[in-house]
Tab-separated table of C-alpha atoms in Angstrom:
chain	number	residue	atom	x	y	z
A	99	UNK	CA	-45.862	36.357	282.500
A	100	UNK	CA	-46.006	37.825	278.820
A	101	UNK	CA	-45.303	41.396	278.694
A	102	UNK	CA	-48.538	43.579	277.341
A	103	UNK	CA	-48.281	47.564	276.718
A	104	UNK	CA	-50.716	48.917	279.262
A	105	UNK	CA	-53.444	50.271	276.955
A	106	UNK	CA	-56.942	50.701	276.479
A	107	UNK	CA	-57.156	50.236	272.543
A	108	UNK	CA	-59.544	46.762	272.387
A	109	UNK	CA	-57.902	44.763	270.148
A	110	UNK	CA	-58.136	40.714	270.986
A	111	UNK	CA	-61.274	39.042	270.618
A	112	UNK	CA	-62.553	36.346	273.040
A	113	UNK	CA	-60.972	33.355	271.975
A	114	UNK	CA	-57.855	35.212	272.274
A	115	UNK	CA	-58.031	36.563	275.702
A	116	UNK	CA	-58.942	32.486	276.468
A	117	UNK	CA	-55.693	31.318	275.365
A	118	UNK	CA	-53.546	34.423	276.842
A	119	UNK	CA	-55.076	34.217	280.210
A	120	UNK	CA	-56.001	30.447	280.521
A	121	UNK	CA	-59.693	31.166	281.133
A	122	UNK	CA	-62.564	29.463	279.923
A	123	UNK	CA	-64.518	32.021	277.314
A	124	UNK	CA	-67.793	31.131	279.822
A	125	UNK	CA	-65.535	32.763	282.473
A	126	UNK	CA	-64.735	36.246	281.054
A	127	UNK	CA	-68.222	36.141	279.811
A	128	UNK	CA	-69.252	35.862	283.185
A	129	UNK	CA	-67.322	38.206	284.843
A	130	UNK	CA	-68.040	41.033	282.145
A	131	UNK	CA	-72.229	40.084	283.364
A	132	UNK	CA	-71.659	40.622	286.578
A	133	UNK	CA	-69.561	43.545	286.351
A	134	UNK	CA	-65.963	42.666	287.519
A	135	UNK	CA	-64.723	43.613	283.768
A	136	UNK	CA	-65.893	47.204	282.922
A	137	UNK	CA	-66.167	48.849	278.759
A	138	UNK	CA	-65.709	45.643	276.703
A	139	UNK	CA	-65.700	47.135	273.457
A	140	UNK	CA	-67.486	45.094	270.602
A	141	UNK	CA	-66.834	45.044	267.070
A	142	UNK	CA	-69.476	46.146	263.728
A	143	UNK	CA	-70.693	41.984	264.233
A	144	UNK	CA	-70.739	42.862	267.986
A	145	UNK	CA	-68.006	40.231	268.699
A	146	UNK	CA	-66.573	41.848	272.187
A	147	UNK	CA	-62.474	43.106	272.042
A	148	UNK	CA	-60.381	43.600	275.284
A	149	UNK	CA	-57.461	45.591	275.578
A	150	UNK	CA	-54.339	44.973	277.590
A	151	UNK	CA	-55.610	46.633	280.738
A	152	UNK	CA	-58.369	44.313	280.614
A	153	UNK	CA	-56.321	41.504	280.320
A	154	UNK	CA	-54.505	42.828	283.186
A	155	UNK	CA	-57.492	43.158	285.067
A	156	UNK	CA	-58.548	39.519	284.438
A	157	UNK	CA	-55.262	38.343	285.248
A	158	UNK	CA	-55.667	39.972	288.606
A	159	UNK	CA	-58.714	38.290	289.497
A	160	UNK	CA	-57.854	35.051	288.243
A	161	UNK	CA	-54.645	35.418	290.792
A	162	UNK	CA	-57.019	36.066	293.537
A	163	UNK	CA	-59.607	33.790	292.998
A	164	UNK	CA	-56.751	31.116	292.892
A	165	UNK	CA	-55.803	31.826	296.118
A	166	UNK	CA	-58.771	31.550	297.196
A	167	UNK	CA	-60.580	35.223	297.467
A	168	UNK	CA	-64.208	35.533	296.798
A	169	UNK	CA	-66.571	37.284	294.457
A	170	UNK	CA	-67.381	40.135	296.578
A	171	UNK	CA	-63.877	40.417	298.340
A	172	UNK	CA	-62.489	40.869	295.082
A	173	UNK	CA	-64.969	43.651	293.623
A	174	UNK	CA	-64.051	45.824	296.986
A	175	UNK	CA	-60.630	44.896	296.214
A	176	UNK	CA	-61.007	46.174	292.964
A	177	UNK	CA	-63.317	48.919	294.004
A	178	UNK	CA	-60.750	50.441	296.189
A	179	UNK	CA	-58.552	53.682	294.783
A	180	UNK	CA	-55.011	54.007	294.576
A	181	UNK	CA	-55.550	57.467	294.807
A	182	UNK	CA	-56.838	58.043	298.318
A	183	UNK	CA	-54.744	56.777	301.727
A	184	UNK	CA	-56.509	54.822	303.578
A	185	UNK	CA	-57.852	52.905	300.840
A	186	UNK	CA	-54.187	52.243	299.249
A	187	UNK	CA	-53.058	51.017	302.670
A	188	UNK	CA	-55.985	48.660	302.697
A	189	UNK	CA	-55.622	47.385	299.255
A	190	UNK	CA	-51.877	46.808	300.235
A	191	UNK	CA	-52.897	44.847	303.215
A	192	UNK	CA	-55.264	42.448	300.968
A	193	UNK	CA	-52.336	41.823	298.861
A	194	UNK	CA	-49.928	40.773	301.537
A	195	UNK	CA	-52.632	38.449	302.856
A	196	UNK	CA	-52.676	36.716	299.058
A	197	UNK	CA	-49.111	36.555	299.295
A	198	UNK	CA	-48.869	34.915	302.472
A	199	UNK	CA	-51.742	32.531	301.704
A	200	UNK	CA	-49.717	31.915	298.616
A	201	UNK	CA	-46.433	31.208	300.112
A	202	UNK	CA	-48.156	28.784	302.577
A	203	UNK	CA	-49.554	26.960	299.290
A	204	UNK	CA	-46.106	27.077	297.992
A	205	UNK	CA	-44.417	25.499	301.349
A	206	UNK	CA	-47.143	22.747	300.962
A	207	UNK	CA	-46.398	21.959	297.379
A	208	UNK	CA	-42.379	21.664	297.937
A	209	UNK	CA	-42.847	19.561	301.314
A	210	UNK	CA	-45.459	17.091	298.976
A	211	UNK	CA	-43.036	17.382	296.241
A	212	UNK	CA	-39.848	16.202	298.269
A	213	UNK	CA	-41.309	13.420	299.465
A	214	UNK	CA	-42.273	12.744	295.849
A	215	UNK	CA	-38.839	12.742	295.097
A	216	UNK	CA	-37.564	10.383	297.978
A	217	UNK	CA	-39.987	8.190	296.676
A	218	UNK	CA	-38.818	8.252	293.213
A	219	UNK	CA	-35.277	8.150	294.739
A	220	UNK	CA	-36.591	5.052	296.321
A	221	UNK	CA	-37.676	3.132	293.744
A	222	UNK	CA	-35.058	3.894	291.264
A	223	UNK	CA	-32.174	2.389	293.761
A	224	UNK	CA	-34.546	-0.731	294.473
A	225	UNK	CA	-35.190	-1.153	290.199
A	226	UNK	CA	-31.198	-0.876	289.975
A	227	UNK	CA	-30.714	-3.464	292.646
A	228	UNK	CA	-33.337	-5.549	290.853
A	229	UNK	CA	-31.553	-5.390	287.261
A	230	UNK	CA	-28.454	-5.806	288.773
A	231	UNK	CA	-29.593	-9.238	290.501
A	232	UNK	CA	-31.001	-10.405	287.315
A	233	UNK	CA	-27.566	-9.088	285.162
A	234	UNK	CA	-25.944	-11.208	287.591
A	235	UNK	CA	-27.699	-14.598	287.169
């Protein structure tokens, strides 16, 4: 992940924030509408500018939506302070659920991927058998 000064100064237009974050400009549009990213600044040609935080903030929810978290479960996760106890505990608790749904995705992806590779491993000893019959003849 690229390192960003934490910061509120909006300084990267739209088709920046796209290429940073990998999201489709239709995407951040959308989730400034509906309220998920807060004080887009816009420019004198009213051309909207994000800061770093809001980057931040969009890389968060693009985490959790990849995992799988709705709309809604994300605003409340988002909605919840750091400041206050019980709401820190609970907003810790949503992110060790991520985690573990996460690590479960991972676990799928390396059992799939090493029976890629015995398949590769496979072929590869049966296509140097096979040139080594035909070097042979």
């Amino acid at each position: 992940m690229e390192e960003f000064i934490y910061g509120t100064e909006p300084k990267y237009a739209i088709k920046e924030v796209s290429k940073i974050t990998n999201l489709p400009k239709p995407t951040i549009r959308y989730y400034e509408d509906i309220g998920l990213l807060q004080g887009v600044a816009r420019d004198k040609n009213n051309i909207r500018l994000f800061s770093d935080d809001q980057i931040m903030r969009l890389r968060m929810i693009q985490c959790m939506r990849s995992t799988g978290m709705g709309i809604d479960m994300i605003f409340h996760y988002l909605g919840l302070s750091r400041e206050d106890k019980m709401e820190l505990k609970e907003k810790y608790s949503i992110v060790l659920n991520q985690e573990e749904i996460l690590l479960a995705k991972k676990h799928e992806i390396e059992a799939q991927l090493a029976l890629i590779e015995h398949k590769k491993a496979n072929y590869e000893k049966d296509l140097n058998e096979a040139e080594n019959a035909v070097q042979q003849t």
